[in-house]
Short mmCIF file of C-alpha atoms in Angstrom, two decimals:
data_model
loop_
_atom_site.label_atom_id
_atom_site.label_comp_id
_atom_site.label_asym_id
_atom_site.label_seq_id
_atom_site.Cartn_x
_atom_site.Cartn_y
_atom_site.Cartn_z
CA UNK P 1280 -57.43 38.56 -33.15
CA UNK P 1281 -54.53 39.68 -34.81
CA UNK P 1282 -51.42 38.46 -35.68
CA UNK P 1283 -48.88 40.74 -34.03
CA UNK P 1284 -45.23 39.20 -33.76
CA UNK P 1285 -43.57 39.46 -31.01
CA UNK P 1286 -41.44 42.33 -30.15
CA UNK P 1287 -38.45 40.28 -30.40
CA UNK P 1288 -38.00 41.13 -33.63
CA UNK P 1289 -38.41 44.15 -34.50
CA UNK P 1290 -36.79 45.89 -32.05
CA UNK P 1291 -32.83 45.11 -32.82
CA UNK P 1292 -30.90 45.33 -29.94
CA UNK P 1293 -26.89 46.08 -30.63
CA UNK P 1294 -24.71 42.65 -29.10
CA UNK P 1295 -22.83 44.24 -26.24
CA UNK P 1296 -19.12 43.56 -25.50
CA UNK P 1297 -18.59 41.57 -21.86
CA UNK P 1298 -16.45 44.36 -20.04
CA UNK P 1299 -13.01 41.58 -19.34
CA UNK P 1300 -11.38 44.41 -17.72
CA UNK P 1301 -12.56 43.60 -14.13
CA UNK P 1302 -11.42 40.01 -14.89
CA UNK P 1303 -8.61 40.87 -15.90
CA UNK P 1304 -7.81 42.78 -12.54
CA UNK P 1305 -8.81 40.01 -10.73
CA UNK P 1306 -6.12 37.57 -12.36
CA UNK P 1307 -3.53 39.57 -12.45
CA UNK P 1308 -4.34 40.08 -8.70
CA UNK P 1309 -3.64 36.41 -8.38
CA UNK P 1310 -0.41 35.51 -10.14
CA UNK P 1311 0.47 38.71 -7.75
CA UNK P 1312 -0.04 36.64 -4.47
CA UNK P 1313 0.74 33.08 -5.60
CA UNK P 1314 3.94 34.63 -6.90
CA UNK P 1315 4.02 36.52 -2.89
CA UNK P 1316 3.23 33.43 -1.21
CA UNK P 1317 5.73 31.43 -3.43
CA UNK P 1318 8.04 29.26 -1.41
CA UNK P 1319 11.41 30.22 -3.35
CA UNK P 1320 13.98 27.12 -1.85
CA UNK P 1321 17.59 27.21 -3.00
CA UNK P 1322 18.87 23.60 -3.50
CA UNK P 1323 22.34 22.92 -3.00
CA UNK P 1324 24.29 20.66 -5.02
CA UNK P 1325 27.51 19.27 -5.65
CA UNK P 1326 29.46 20.40 -7.94
CA UNK P 1327 32.10 17.61 -10.23
CA UNK P 1328 33.49 16.55 -13.28
CA UNK P 1329 32.58 13.85 -14.82
CA UNK P 1330 35.81 11.37 -16.31
CA UNK P 1331 37.21 12.05 -19.55
CA UNK P 1332 39.61 10.09 -21.24
CA UNK P 1333 42.47 12.62 -22.49
CA UNK P 1334 44.80 11.70 -25.60
CA UNK P 1335 46.79 13.59 -24.24
CA UNK P 1336 50.76 11.67 -22.96
CA UNK P 1337 52.22 13.33 -19.32
CA UNK P 1338 55.49 14.59 -19.68
CA UNK P 1339 57.55 11.59 -19.83
CA UNK P 1340 59.71 12.52 -17.35
CA UNK P 1341 56.99 13.19 -14.66
CA UNK P 1342 54.44 10.93 -14.05
CA UNK P 1343 50.56 11.70 -13.58
CA UNK P 1344 49.37 11.62 -9.71
CA UNK P 1345 46.03 9.89 -10.33
CA UNK P 1346 44.94 10.79 -6.74
CA UNK P 1347 41.54 8.49 -6.22
CA UNK P 1348 40.30 8.84 -3.10
CA UNK P 1349 38.34 5.31 -1.98
CA UNK P 1350 35.58 5.80 0.86
CA UNK P 1351 35.00 2.92 2.48
CA UNK P 1352 32.68 2.51 5.80
CA UNK P 1353 35.89 2.16 7.70
CA UNK P 1354 38.24 4.08 6.16
CA UNK P 1355 38.97 6.32 3.33
CA UNK P 1356 42.08 5.01 1.53
CA UNK P 1357 44.59 7.16 -1.45
CA UNK P 1358 46.12 5.55 -3.80
CA UNK P 1359 47.81 7.07 -6.49
CA UNK P 1360 50.07 6.79 -10.43
CA UNK P 1361 48.73 4.77 -13.01
CA UNK P 1362 48.03 1.43 -11.96
CA UNK P 1363 46.44 2.58 -8.88
CA UNK P 1364 48.72 1.52 -6.00
CA UNK P 1365 47.63 2.65 -2.24
CA UNK P 1366 49.20 5.28 -0.99
CA UNK P 1367 47.90 5.03 2.69
CA UNK P 1368 44.73 4.48 5.21
CA UNK P 1369 43.18 7.43 6.93
CA UNK P 1370 40.45 5.19 9.75
CA UNK P 1371 38.06 7.02 12.08
CA UNK P 1372 39.15 8.56 14.28
CA UNK P 1373 37.39 8.17 17.77
CA UNK P 1374 34.00 10.11 17.83
CA UNK P 1375 33.38 7.75 15.16
CA UNK P 1376 33.99 10.09 11.66
CA UNK P 1377 36.29 10.55 8.54
CA UNK P 1378 39.83 11.76 10.32
CA UNK P 1379 39.62 14.59 8.41
CA UNK P 1380 42.17 17.34 9.94
CA UNK P 1381 44.76 13.81 9.12
CA UNK P 1382 43.16 13.57 5.41
CA UNK P 1383 44.31 17.52 4.22
CA UNK P 1384 48.02 17.06 6.28
CA UNK P 1385 48.00 13.82 3.78
CA UNK P 1386 47.29 16.34 1.11
CA UNK P 1387 48.52 18.76 1.35
CA UNK P 1388 51.85 16.46 1.25
CA UNK P 1389 51.31 15.03 -1.84
CA UNK P 1390 50.22 18.24 -2.78
CA UNK P 1391 53.51 19.52 -2.23
CA UNK P 1392 55.67 16.31 -3.84
CA UNK P 1393 53.08 17.49 -7.48
CA UNK P 1394 52.19 21.64 -6.92
CA UNK P 1395 50.66 20.75 -10.31
CA UNK P 1396 47.99 18.44 -9.30
CA UNK P 1397 44.38 19.85 -9.15
CA UNK P 1398 42.52 16.57 -9.83
CA UNK P 1399 41.29 14.10 -7.11
CA UNK P 1400 38.54 11.54 -8.27
CA UNK P 1401 36.09 9.47 -5.18
CA UNK P 1402 35.06 6.88 -4.86
CA UNK P 1403 32.97 6.04 -2.88
CA UNK P 1404 32.16 2.53 -2.13
CA UNK P 1405 29.88 2.79 0.50
CA UNK P 1406 27.07 5.25 0.68
CA UNK P 1407 27.31 7.62 2.34
CA UNK P 1408 25.43 10.80 4.20
CA UNK P 1409 25.39 14.29 2.07
CA UNK P 1410 27.49 15.78 4.59
CA UNK P 1411 29.96 13.33 5.15
CA UNK P 1412 30.27 13.58 1.65
CA UNK P 1413 30.39 17.43 0.96
CA UNK P 1414 33.44 16.85 4.58
CA UNK P 1415 35.29 15.18 2.86
CA UNK P 1416 34.57 16.90 -0.59
CA UNK P 1417 36.66 20.37 2.05
CA UNK P 1418 38.70 18.49 3.56
CA UNK P 1419 40.31 17.74 -0.42
CA UNK P 1420 39.17 21.27 -1.34
CA UNK P 1421 40.77 24.14 0.52
CA UNK P 1422 43.22 25.36 2.37
CA UNK P 1423 43.30 26.69 5.62
CA UNK P 1424 44.79 30.38 6.69
CA UNK P 1425 47.10 27.97 9.36
CA UNK P 1426 48.11 25.60 5.68
CA UNK P 1427 52.03 25.88 4.73
CA UNK P 1428 51.99 27.71 1.63
CA UNK P 1429 51.90 26.75 -1.34
CA UNK P 1430 53.47 28.51 -4.77
CA UNK P 1431 53.58 27.25 -7.68
CA UNK P 1432 54.74 28.89 -11.39
CA UNK P 1433 50.94 29.87 -13.93
CA UNK P 1434 51.52 29.43 -18.07
CA UNK P 1435 54.09 32.87 -17.86
CA UNK P 1436 56.57 31.95 -15.14
CA UNK P 1437 55.45 33.44 -12.53
CA UNK P 1438 55.03 31.75 -9.47
CA UNK P 1439 51.55 32.44 -7.75
CA UNK P 1440 50.08 31.57 -4.13
CA UNK P 1441 47.84 28.47 -4.50
CA UNK P 1442 44.29 29.37 -3.48
CA UNK P 1443 43.50 25.93 -3.58
CA UNK P 1444 44.55 22.26 -2.75
CA UNK P 1445 42.63 20.32 -4.84
CA UNK P 1446 39.37 22.09 -6.92
CA UNK P 1447 38.43 19.64 -8.97
CA UNK P 1448 36.98 16.34 -7.48
CA UNK P 1449 35.39 13.70 -10.78
CA UNK P 1450 33.17 10.97 -9.04
CA UNK P 1451 34.77 7.26 -10.51
CA UNK P 1452 31.75 5.22 -9.40
CA UNK P 1453 28.33 6.84 -9.18
CA UNK P 1454 25.79 3.70 -8.36
CA UNK P 1455 22.54 6.36 -7.73
#
């Protein structure tokens, strides 16, 4: 018998590259499908500033308002001044919720006397639901159409109508 060399060794074939186009098409279709089937959830956040320490002294003829709202289980205590002293307490209404109308009218009275005040400090003493915090913040921030018009002088000395009651809210004792 005569030894014969294997035919694979004699016939050299060129290496054929695999066609990647169908694989890439499938990957792009899969990515497109995932993007279209994803649920994009809008996340809501409560905008709040961080408490800061200022070295600037208030004008000598004007005492700082230092408006603080201490929120307990049965009432909202409004404190003013440095050191803080109780201005008023606003209890819950007959329906068991905080009396936000009374809070709003009290803050309007305070704003009338301190037109340049823009900051309120929230100090919740109890755990509150998100909805309760937002309702209290709305009563503190927003000026309604039925509220009396408040005017303050801007930097140029021109009287401008205020668009917000107390726009900046700082949380004083965030525990969690």
